[in-house]
Short mmCIF file of N, CA and C in Angstrom, two decimals:
data_model
loop_
_atom_site.label_atom_id
_atom_site.label_comp_id
_atom_site.label_asym_id
_atom_site.label_seq_id
_atom_site.Cartn_x
_atom_site.Cartn_y
_atom_site.Cartn_z
N MET A 1 0.88 -1.21 0.05
CA MET A 1 0.10 0.03 -0.02
C MET A 1 0.87 1.24 -0.01
N GLN A 2 0.55 2.17 -0.87
CA GLN A 2 1.37 3.34 -1.01
C GLN A 2 0.94 4.42 0.01
N HIS A 3 1.93 5.22 0.38
CA HIS A 3 1.72 6.38 1.29
C HIS A 3 2.69 7.50 1.01
N LEU A 4 2.22 8.48 0.39
CA LEU A 4 3.06 9.74 -0.03
C LEU A 4 2.76 10.81 1.01
N LYS A 5 3.74 11.13 1.78
CA LYS A 5 3.51 12.08 2.81
C LYS A 5 3.96 13.54 2.47
N ASN A 6 3.13 14.50 2.93
CA ASN A 6 3.41 15.88 2.76
C ASN A 6 3.81 16.32 1.38
N LEU A 7 2.91 16.14 0.40
CA LEU A 7 3.19 16.48 -0.89
C LEU A 7 3.24 18.02 -1.10
N LYS A 8 4.37 18.46 -1.61
CA LYS A 8 4.64 19.91 -1.91
C LYS A 8 4.85 20.17 -3.32
N LYS A 9 4.60 21.34 -3.75
CA LYS A 9 4.76 21.74 -5.13
C LYS A 9 6.35 21.87 -5.32
N TYR A 10 6.74 21.42 -6.51
CA TYR A 10 8.18 21.56 -6.82
C TYR A 10 8.44 21.76 -8.37
N THR A 11 9.56 22.07 -8.73
CA THR A 11 9.91 22.26 -10.14
C THR A 11 10.89 21.18 -10.61
N PRO A 12 10.35 20.26 -11.36
CA PRO A 12 11.30 19.14 -11.92
C PRO A 12 12.29 19.83 -12.88
N ASP A 13 13.35 19.15 -13.14
CA ASP A 13 14.44 19.78 -13.98
C ASP A 13 14.49 19.18 -15.42
N ASP A 14 13.54 18.29 -15.74
CA ASP A 14 13.59 17.76 -17.17
C ASP A 14 12.87 18.76 -18.11
N GLU A 15 13.30 18.73 -19.31
CA GLU A 15 12.74 19.68 -20.36
C GLU A 15 11.19 19.56 -20.54
N TYR A 16 10.74 18.30 -20.61
CA TYR A 16 9.33 18.06 -20.87
C TYR A 16 8.48 18.62 -19.80
N SER A 17 8.87 18.36 -18.47
CA SER A 17 8.10 18.92 -17.37
C SER A 17 8.13 20.41 -17.40
N LEU A 18 9.26 21.03 -17.68
CA LEU A 18 9.32 22.48 -17.77
C LEU A 18 8.38 23.06 -18.88
N PHE A 19 8.39 22.29 -19.96
CA PHE A 19 7.52 22.69 -21.06
C PHE A 19 6.00 22.67 -20.64
N LEU A 20 5.62 21.59 -19.96
CA LEU A 20 4.26 21.48 -19.40
C LEU A 20 3.97 22.54 -18.46
N MET A 21 4.88 22.93 -17.58
CA MET A 21 4.60 23.99 -16.67
C MET A 21 4.46 25.34 -17.38
N LYS A 22 5.30 25.56 -18.37
CA LYS A 22 5.18 26.85 -19.06
C LYS A 22 3.97 26.96 -19.97
N GLU A 23 3.74 25.94 -20.79
CA GLU A 23 2.66 25.99 -21.76
C GLU A 23 1.32 25.66 -21.29
N HIS A 24 1.25 24.83 -20.13
CA HIS A 24 0.03 24.37 -19.68
C HIS A 24 -0.26 24.62 -18.20
N SER A 25 0.52 25.38 -17.62
CA SER A 25 0.41 25.74 -16.11
C SER A 25 0.39 24.41 -15.29
N ALA A 26 1.01 23.36 -15.78
CA ALA A 26 1.10 22.13 -14.92
C ALA A 26 1.82 22.38 -13.67
N GLU A 27 1.32 21.64 -12.67
CA GLU A 27 2.00 21.70 -11.33
C GLU A 27 2.56 20.31 -10.97
N PHE A 28 3.66 20.23 -10.39
CA PHE A 28 4.31 18.98 -10.01
C PHE A 28 4.42 18.98 -8.51
N PHE A 29 4.33 17.77 -7.96
CA PHE A 29 4.39 17.58 -6.42
C PHE A 29 5.37 16.50 -6.17
N ILE A 30 5.94 16.64 -4.93
CA ILE A 30 6.90 15.70 -4.51
C ILE A 30 6.65 15.49 -2.93
N SER A 31 6.79 14.22 -2.56
CA SER A 31 6.60 13.84 -1.26
C SER A 31 7.84 14.07 -0.35
N GLU A 32 7.73 13.95 0.91
CA GLU A 32 8.80 14.29 1.78
C GLU A 32 9.95 13.32 1.63
N ASP A 33 9.77 12.18 1.05
CA ASP A 33 10.78 11.23 0.78
C ASP A 33 11.17 11.26 -0.68
N GLY A 34 10.85 12.36 -1.39
CA GLY A 34 11.48 12.58 -2.71
C GLY A 34 10.73 11.87 -3.88
N ARG A 35 9.56 11.45 -3.70
CA ARG A 35 8.81 10.66 -4.67
C ARG A 35 7.87 11.61 -5.45
N ASP A 36 8.03 11.59 -6.81
CA ASP A 36 7.22 12.45 -7.68
C ASP A 36 5.78 11.91 -7.74
N TRP A 37 4.83 12.85 -7.60
CA TRP A 37 3.36 12.50 -7.54
C TRP A 37 2.85 11.73 -8.77
N TYR A 38 3.22 12.27 -9.92
CA TYR A 38 2.69 11.61 -11.12
C TYR A 38 3.37 10.30 -11.44
N LYS A 39 4.66 10.17 -11.15
CA LYS A 39 5.41 8.98 -11.41
C LYS A 39 4.89 7.83 -10.48
N SER A 40 4.49 8.31 -9.20
CA SER A 40 4.07 7.39 -8.17
C SER A 40 2.70 6.80 -8.37
N GLN A 41 1.91 7.51 -9.19
CA GLN A 41 0.47 7.06 -9.32
C GLN A 41 0.38 5.73 -9.89
N ALA A 42 1.34 5.25 -10.71
CA ALA A 42 1.31 3.85 -11.26
C ALA A 42 1.44 2.85 -10.21
N ASP A 43 2.10 3.23 -9.04
CA ASP A 43 2.34 2.30 -7.94
C ASP A 43 1.09 1.99 -7.07
N PHE A 44 0.05 2.81 -7.23
CA PHE A 44 -1.21 2.61 -6.48
C PHE A 44 -2.03 1.54 -7.17
N LEU A 45 -2.70 0.72 -6.30
CA LEU A 45 -3.48 -0.38 -6.85
C LEU A 45 -4.92 0.06 -7.32
N PRO A 46 -5.43 -0.52 -8.33
CA PRO A 46 -6.73 -0.02 -8.86
C PRO A 46 -7.94 -0.33 -7.94
N ASP A 47 -7.74 -1.32 -7.08
CA ASP A 47 -8.92 -1.76 -6.23
C ASP A 47 -8.84 -1.37 -4.77
N THR A 48 -8.22 -0.21 -4.61
CA THR A 48 -8.07 0.39 -3.17
C THR A 48 -8.74 1.73 -3.22
N LEU A 49 -8.94 2.20 -1.92
CA LEU A 49 -9.43 3.56 -1.71
C LEU A 49 -8.18 4.49 -1.54
N LYS A 50 -8.17 5.60 -2.16
CA LYS A 50 -7.05 6.56 -1.96
C LYS A 50 -7.65 7.79 -1.19
N ILE A 51 -6.85 8.08 -0.09
CA ILE A 51 -7.27 9.08 0.93
C ILE A 51 -6.28 10.17 0.85
N ALA A 52 -6.73 11.38 0.78
CA ALA A 52 -5.81 12.56 0.99
C ALA A 52 -6.21 13.30 2.29
N TYR A 53 -5.17 13.49 3.16
CA TYR A 53 -5.48 14.01 4.43
C TYR A 53 -4.48 15.16 4.61
N ASP A 54 -4.90 16.12 5.47
CA ASP A 54 -4.13 17.33 5.81
C ASP A 54 -3.14 17.07 6.96
N GLU A 55 -2.35 18.15 7.31
CA GLU A 55 -1.38 17.98 8.36
C GLU A 55 -2.00 17.53 9.72
N ALA A 56 -3.33 17.88 9.83
CA ALA A 56 -3.97 17.47 11.12
C ALA A 56 -4.54 16.05 11.09
N GLY A 57 -4.42 15.41 9.89
CA GLY A 57 -4.93 14.10 9.74
C GLY A 57 -6.36 14.09 9.14
N ILE A 58 -6.93 15.22 8.95
CA ILE A 58 -8.33 15.39 8.56
C ILE A 58 -8.43 14.99 7.06
N ILE A 59 -9.33 14.06 6.85
CA ILE A 59 -9.56 13.47 5.43
C ILE A 59 -10.26 14.63 4.60
N ARG A 60 -9.53 14.94 3.53
CA ARG A 60 -10.03 16.04 2.59
C ARG A 60 -10.40 15.60 1.22
N SER A 61 -9.97 14.31 0.88
CA SER A 61 -10.38 13.85 -0.52
C SER A 61 -10.36 12.31 -0.39
N ILE A 62 -11.29 11.67 -1.15
CA ILE A 62 -11.41 10.18 -1.19
C ILE A 62 -11.76 9.86 -2.64
N SER A 63 -10.97 8.90 -3.15
CA SER A 63 -11.30 8.35 -4.52
C SER A 63 -10.67 6.93 -4.75
N LYS A 64 -11.33 6.25 -5.66
CA LYS A 64 -10.63 5.02 -6.06
C LYS A 64 -9.58 5.29 -7.10
N ASP A 65 -9.81 6.47 -7.84
CA ASP A 65 -8.94 6.85 -8.91
C ASP A 65 -7.92 7.86 -8.34
N VAL A 66 -6.61 7.40 -8.14
CA VAL A 66 -5.59 8.29 -7.62
C VAL A 66 -5.39 9.52 -8.39
N SER A 67 -5.60 9.49 -9.73
CA SER A 67 -5.40 10.62 -10.62
C SER A 67 -6.40 11.76 -10.40
N SER A 68 -7.42 11.47 -9.73
CA SER A 68 -8.51 12.50 -9.52
C SER A 68 -8.15 13.30 -8.23
N ILE A 69 -7.17 12.99 -7.51
CA ILE A 69 -6.88 13.71 -6.30
C ILE A 69 -5.86 14.82 -6.59
N TYR A 70 -6.12 15.98 -6.11
CA TYR A 70 -5.25 17.13 -6.14
C TYR A 70 -4.49 17.23 -4.84
N PRO A 71 -3.18 16.78 -4.84
CA PRO A 71 -2.53 16.49 -3.57
C PRO A 71 -1.79 17.65 -2.87
N ARG A 72 -1.82 18.82 -3.39
CA ARG A 72 -0.95 19.89 -2.79
C ARG A 72 -1.28 20.14 -1.34
N GLY A 73 -0.23 20.00 -0.53
CA GLY A 73 -0.37 20.29 0.88
C GLY A 73 -0.97 19.10 1.69
N PHE A 74 -1.19 17.97 0.98
CA PHE A 74 -1.80 16.79 1.60
C PHE A 74 -0.86 15.61 1.64
N SER A 75 -1.16 14.60 2.41
CA SER A 75 -0.51 13.22 2.26
C SER A 75 -1.60 12.36 1.54
N VAL A 76 -1.14 11.37 0.79
CA VAL A 76 -1.99 10.51 0.14
C VAL A 76 -1.72 9.01 0.53
N VAL A 77 -2.59 8.32 0.92
CA VAL A 77 -2.48 6.91 1.35
C VAL A 77 -3.50 6.06 0.75
N GLU A 78 -3.14 4.82 0.41
CA GLU A 78 -4.26 3.89 -0.11
C GLU A 78 -4.58 2.96 1.03
N VAL A 79 -5.80 2.61 1.11
CA VAL A 79 -6.29 1.68 2.10
C VAL A 79 -7.32 0.74 1.42
N ASP A 80 -7.46 -0.50 2.00
CA ASP A 80 -8.37 -1.40 1.51
C ASP A 80 -9.86 -0.82 1.51
N ILE A 81 -10.63 -1.15 0.64
CA ILE A 81 -12.05 -0.82 0.62
C ILE A 81 -12.80 -1.76 1.55
N THR A 82 -13.33 -1.22 2.59
CA THR A 82 -14.06 -2.06 3.55
C THR A 82 -15.40 -1.41 3.74
N LYS A 83 -16.35 -2.11 4.40
CA LYS A 83 -17.68 -1.60 4.69
C LYS A 83 -17.59 -0.34 5.54
N ALA A 84 -16.68 -0.35 6.54
CA ALA A 84 -16.51 0.86 7.37
C ALA A 84 -15.97 1.99 6.65
N ASN A 85 -15.02 1.79 5.71
CA ASN A 85 -14.45 2.87 4.92
C ASN A 85 -15.44 3.58 3.94
N LYS A 86 -16.45 2.85 3.57
CA LYS A 86 -17.43 3.29 2.66
C LYS A 86 -18.35 4.44 3.27
N SER A 87 -18.35 4.50 4.61
CA SER A 87 -19.12 5.52 5.26
C SER A 87 -18.34 6.84 5.48
N VAL A 88 -17.03 6.85 5.14
CA VAL A 88 -16.23 7.99 5.37
C VAL A 88 -16.55 9.06 4.35
N ASP A 89 -16.50 10.34 4.74
CA ASP A 89 -16.73 11.48 3.84
C ASP A 89 -15.63 12.50 3.93
N ILE A 90 -15.73 13.61 3.21
CA ILE A 90 -14.67 14.58 3.22
C ILE A 90 -15.16 15.87 3.82
N PHE A 91 -16.08 15.81 4.75
CA PHE A 91 -16.64 17.03 5.32
C PHE A 91 -16.07 17.39 6.71
N GLY A 92 -14.95 16.79 7.02
CA GLY A 92 -14.14 17.09 8.23
C GLY A 92 -14.38 16.30 9.42
N GLY A 93 -15.17 15.23 9.31
CA GLY A 93 -15.53 14.43 10.52
C GLY A 93 -14.73 13.13 10.60
N TRP A 94 -13.71 12.98 9.74
CA TRP A 94 -12.93 11.71 9.79
C TRP A 94 -11.42 12.12 9.63
N VAL A 95 -10.63 11.29 10.33
CA VAL A 95 -9.19 11.48 10.28
C VAL A 95 -8.50 10.19 9.95
N PHE A 96 -7.23 10.36 9.37
CA PHE A 96 -6.39 9.21 9.17
C PHE A 96 -5.27 9.34 10.21
N ASP A 97 -5.25 8.34 11.18
CA ASP A 97 -4.37 8.52 12.33
C ASP A 97 -3.68 7.14 12.63
N ASN A 98 -2.41 7.09 12.63
CA ASN A 98 -1.68 5.85 12.93
C ASN A 98 -2.13 4.64 12.08
N GLY A 99 -2.33 4.93 10.74
CA GLY A 99 -2.66 3.90 9.73
C GLY A 99 -4.12 3.56 9.79
N GLU A 100 -4.96 4.22 10.53
CA GLU A 100 -6.39 3.85 10.59
C GLU A 100 -7.29 5.12 10.27
N ILE A 101 -8.37 4.88 9.72
CA ILE A 101 -9.40 5.87 9.51
C ILE A 101 -10.34 5.87 10.75
N LYS A 102 -10.53 6.99 11.43
CA LYS A 102 -11.28 7.11 12.65
C LYS A 102 -12.21 8.34 12.56
N PRO A 103 -13.29 8.37 13.39
CA PRO A 103 -14.05 9.52 13.45
C PRO A 103 -13.22 10.50 14.17
N ARG A 104 -13.34 11.77 13.73
CA ARG A 104 -12.57 12.94 14.36
C ARG A 104 -13.03 13.29 15.69
N GLN A 105 -12.13 13.36 16.62
CA GLN A 105 -12.39 13.86 17.94
C GLN A 105 -12.19 15.39 18.03
N TYR A 106 -13.26 16.13 18.19
CA TYR A 106 -13.23 17.59 18.06
C TYR A 106 -12.72 18.11 19.42
N SER A 107 -12.00 19.23 19.35
CA SER A 107 -11.54 19.92 20.62
C SER A 107 -12.70 20.69 21.11
N GLN A 108 -12.64 21.11 22.38
CA GLN A 108 -13.74 21.93 23.00
C GLN A 108 -13.98 23.15 22.23
N GLU A 109 -12.85 23.82 21.65
CA GLU A 109 -12.91 25.04 20.92
C GLU A 109 -13.74 24.77 19.63
N GLU A 110 -13.44 23.65 18.94
CA GLU A 110 -14.08 23.28 17.73
C GLU A 110 -15.60 23.01 18.03
N LEU A 111 -15.93 22.28 19.08
CA LEU A 111 -17.28 21.97 19.42
C LEU A 111 -18.02 23.24 19.69
N ARG A 112 -17.43 24.22 20.34
CA ARG A 112 -18.06 25.46 20.71
C ARG A 112 -18.29 26.22 19.40
N ALA A 113 -17.31 26.26 18.48
CA ALA A 113 -17.54 26.99 17.20
C ALA A 113 -18.73 26.41 16.40
N GLN A 114 -18.75 25.02 16.46
CA GLN A 114 -19.96 24.36 15.78
C GLN A 114 -21.22 24.76 16.41
N ALA A 115 -21.21 24.83 17.70
CA ALA A 115 -22.48 25.30 18.39
C ALA A 115 -22.80 26.68 18.18
N GLU A 116 -21.86 27.57 18.06
CA GLU A 116 -22.11 28.96 17.68
C GLU A 116 -22.76 29.05 16.27
N GLU A 117 -22.15 28.27 15.34
CA GLU A 117 -22.68 28.12 13.99
C GLU A 117 -24.16 27.72 13.93
N LYS A 118 -24.41 26.65 14.70
CA LYS A 118 -25.78 26.09 14.76
C LYS A 118 -26.73 27.18 15.43
N LYS A 119 -26.26 27.86 16.47
CA LYS A 119 -27.07 28.80 17.14
C LYS A 119 -27.43 29.98 16.15
N SER A 120 -26.50 30.42 15.38
CA SER A 120 -26.72 31.42 14.33
C SER A 120 -27.80 30.96 13.36
N GLU A 121 -27.53 29.71 12.90
CA GLU A 121 -28.57 29.18 11.90
C GLU A 121 -30.04 29.13 12.46
N LEU A 122 -30.04 28.63 13.68
CA LEU A 122 -31.37 28.56 14.37
C LEU A 122 -32.01 29.87 14.54
N LEU A 123 -31.23 30.91 14.98
CA LEU A 123 -31.76 32.28 15.16
C LEU A 123 -32.25 32.77 13.74
N SER A 124 -31.49 32.58 12.75
CA SER A 124 -31.95 32.93 11.37
C SER A 124 -33.19 32.31 10.96
N ALA A 125 -33.33 30.99 11.16
CA ALA A 125 -34.56 30.31 10.83
C ALA A 125 -35.80 30.79 11.63
N ALA A 126 -35.55 31.09 12.87
CA ALA A 126 -36.59 31.68 13.70
C ALA A 126 -37.09 33.06 13.20
N ALA A 127 -36.07 33.88 12.74
CA ALA A 127 -36.48 35.23 12.26
C ALA A 127 -37.28 35.12 11.04
N VAL A 128 -36.93 34.14 10.13
CA VAL A 128 -37.64 33.95 8.88
C VAL A 128 -39.08 33.56 9.25
N ALA A 129 -39.26 32.69 10.24
CA ALA A 129 -40.61 32.20 10.58
C ALA A 129 -41.40 33.33 11.30
N ILE A 130 -40.72 34.14 12.00
CA ILE A 130 -41.42 35.21 12.80
C ILE A 130 -41.86 36.30 11.85
N ALA A 131 -41.05 36.66 10.90
CA ALA A 131 -41.31 37.85 10.10
C ALA A 131 -42.81 37.93 9.48
N PRO A 132 -43.28 36.98 8.81
CA PRO A 132 -44.65 37.04 8.21
C PRO A 132 -45.71 37.00 9.25
N LEU A 133 -45.41 36.23 10.39
CA LEU A 133 -46.42 36.24 11.46
C LEU A 133 -46.58 37.58 12.15
N GLN A 134 -45.36 38.26 12.33
CA GLN A 134 -45.43 39.60 12.84
C GLN A 134 -46.06 40.57 11.92
N ASP A 135 -45.85 40.42 10.68
CA ASP A 135 -46.57 41.28 9.70
C ASP A 135 -48.14 41.16 9.80
N ALA A 136 -48.58 39.87 9.95
CA ALA A 136 -49.98 39.69 10.06
C ALA A 136 -50.50 40.29 11.30
N VAL A 137 -49.84 40.19 12.41
CA VAL A 137 -50.26 40.76 13.71
C VAL A 137 -50.17 42.37 13.55
N ASP A 138 -49.18 42.88 13.03
CA ASP A 138 -48.97 44.38 12.87
C ASP A 138 -50.07 44.99 12.03
N GLU A 139 -50.53 44.21 10.96
CA GLU A 139 -51.50 44.73 10.11
C GLU A 139 -52.94 44.34 10.55
N GLU A 140 -53.06 43.76 11.69
CA GLU A 140 -54.26 43.33 12.28
C GLU A 140 -55.10 42.38 11.38
N MET A 141 -54.29 41.45 10.80
CA MET A 141 -54.79 40.47 9.85
C MET A 141 -54.56 39.04 10.36
N ALA A 142 -53.96 38.87 11.53
CA ALA A 142 -53.52 37.62 12.03
C ALA A 142 -54.76 36.72 12.53
N THR A 143 -54.74 35.51 12.31
CA THR A 143 -55.68 34.56 12.87
C THR A 143 -55.22 34.26 14.23
N ALA A 144 -56.16 33.62 15.10
CA ALA A 144 -55.73 33.22 16.40
C ALA A 144 -54.53 32.23 16.45
N GLU A 145 -54.58 31.37 15.38
CA GLU A 145 -53.48 30.37 15.25
C GLU A 145 -52.20 31.15 14.94
N GLU A 146 -52.19 32.16 14.04
CA GLU A 146 -50.94 32.87 13.71
C GLU A 146 -50.45 33.67 15.03
N ILE A 147 -51.30 34.14 15.75
CA ILE A 147 -50.89 34.81 16.98
C ILE A 147 -50.26 33.81 17.91
N THR A 148 -50.78 32.68 18.09
CA THR A 148 -50.19 31.68 18.91
C THR A 148 -48.81 31.28 18.35
N MET A 149 -48.76 31.04 17.10
CA MET A 149 -47.51 30.59 16.49
C MET A 149 -46.45 31.63 16.67
N LEU A 150 -46.80 32.96 16.44
CA LEU A 150 -45.89 34.05 16.65
C LEU A 150 -45.30 34.04 18.06
N SER A 151 -46.16 33.83 19.02
CA SER A 151 -45.67 33.75 20.44
C SER A 151 -44.69 32.60 20.64
N GLU A 152 -45.04 31.41 20.06
CA GLU A 152 -44.19 30.23 20.28
C GLU A 152 -42.93 30.43 19.58
N TRP A 153 -42.87 31.09 18.41
CA TRP A 153 -41.55 31.27 17.68
C TRP A 153 -40.77 32.33 18.44
N LYS A 154 -41.37 33.30 18.97
CA LYS A 154 -40.58 34.22 19.76
C LYS A 154 -39.94 33.66 20.99
N LYS A 155 -40.73 32.87 21.67
CA LYS A 155 -40.26 32.17 22.88
C LYS A 155 -39.07 31.23 22.54
N TYR A 156 -39.29 30.54 21.39
CA TYR A 156 -38.22 29.64 20.94
C TYR A 156 -36.93 30.44 20.60
N ARG A 157 -37.06 31.57 19.94
CA ARG A 157 -35.92 32.44 19.61
C ARG A 157 -35.24 32.90 20.85
N VAL A 158 -35.92 33.27 21.86
CA VAL A 158 -35.23 33.66 23.18
C VAL A 158 -34.55 32.48 23.84
N LYS A 159 -35.19 31.25 23.79
CA LYS A 159 -34.46 30.06 24.25
C LYS A 159 -33.17 29.75 23.47
N VAL A 160 -33.23 29.93 22.21
CA VAL A 160 -31.99 29.64 21.39
C VAL A 160 -30.96 30.73 21.77
N MET A 161 -31.42 31.93 21.84
CA MET A 161 -30.45 33.02 22.16
C MET A 161 -29.72 32.78 23.51
N ARG A 162 -30.40 32.08 24.40
CA ARG A 162 -29.84 31.83 25.73
C ARG A 162 -29.08 30.54 25.85
N VAL A 163 -28.94 29.82 24.78
CA VAL A 163 -28.16 28.54 24.80
C VAL A 163 -26.77 28.81 25.10
N ASP A 164 -26.21 28.14 26.05
CA ASP A 164 -24.76 28.23 26.38
C ASP A 164 -24.07 27.32 25.43
N THR A 165 -23.19 27.89 24.48
CA THR A 165 -22.59 27.09 23.49
C THR A 165 -21.41 26.19 24.07
N LYS A 166 -21.12 26.39 25.31
CA LYS A 166 -20.09 25.52 25.91
C LYS A 166 -20.73 24.13 26.24
N LYS A 167 -22.06 24.19 26.53
CA LYS A 167 -22.80 22.95 26.86
C LYS A 167 -24.16 23.15 26.19
N PRO A 168 -24.20 23.08 24.88
CA PRO A 168 -25.52 23.34 24.27
C PRO A 168 -26.57 22.31 24.49
N GLU A 169 -27.80 22.81 24.90
CA GLU A 169 -28.97 22.03 24.96
C GLU A 169 -29.99 22.77 24.06
N TRP A 170 -30.34 22.27 22.94
CA TRP A 170 -31.13 22.90 21.92
C TRP A 170 -32.62 22.80 22.14
N PRO A 171 -33.38 23.86 22.20
CA PRO A 171 -34.88 23.75 22.38
C PRO A 171 -35.43 23.19 21.08
N THR A 172 -36.60 22.75 21.24
CA THR A 172 -37.37 22.14 20.04
C THR A 172 -38.15 23.32 19.33
N PRO A 173 -38.00 23.45 18.08
CA PRO A 173 -38.73 24.46 17.37
C PRO A 173 -40.20 24.24 17.41
N PRO A 174 -41.12 25.29 17.26
CA PRO A 174 -42.50 25.08 17.34
C PRO A 174 -42.92 24.15 16.12
N GLY A 175 -43.88 23.46 16.44
CA GLY A 175 -44.48 22.55 15.37
C GLY A 175 -43.77 21.30 15.17
N SER A 176 -42.74 21.01 15.93
CA SER A 176 -41.89 19.81 15.71
C SER A 176 -42.42 18.67 16.58
#
């Protein structure tokens, strides 16, 4: 199984590569042990999964076709295709660590940032729900049901606003 670590952009010294760089803006990459990315692609097996991961081990690209991976700043490793590996994605929730693919363990700071993002999204969704209900009330056109829903959405928005993102406990939106 191949493993090219810390692929960085470099300039090869052969004429053809220099021509490709000049005429076609081709980029060339080399691993920390001096292996050229394009020359090494032939060493990867066709029936394996190729994983590109960043310096923190976070998986950023997955493909069976090694040539479809843009490796700049990443390490690329091939692993067997297993049932467990088929559930891996590139959205930041998986890492390659000590030869294994594992769910990412988020730091407290990362978890708080995720909670802040969710809080912002929930507040925006509440504002969208409240606006037309508030318009109906302001124009004295609201039904009893709309007045009730407006009150429920406003209470929900206040509860979301008060969520402590260090230990988030999310309220249930109205109508759920």
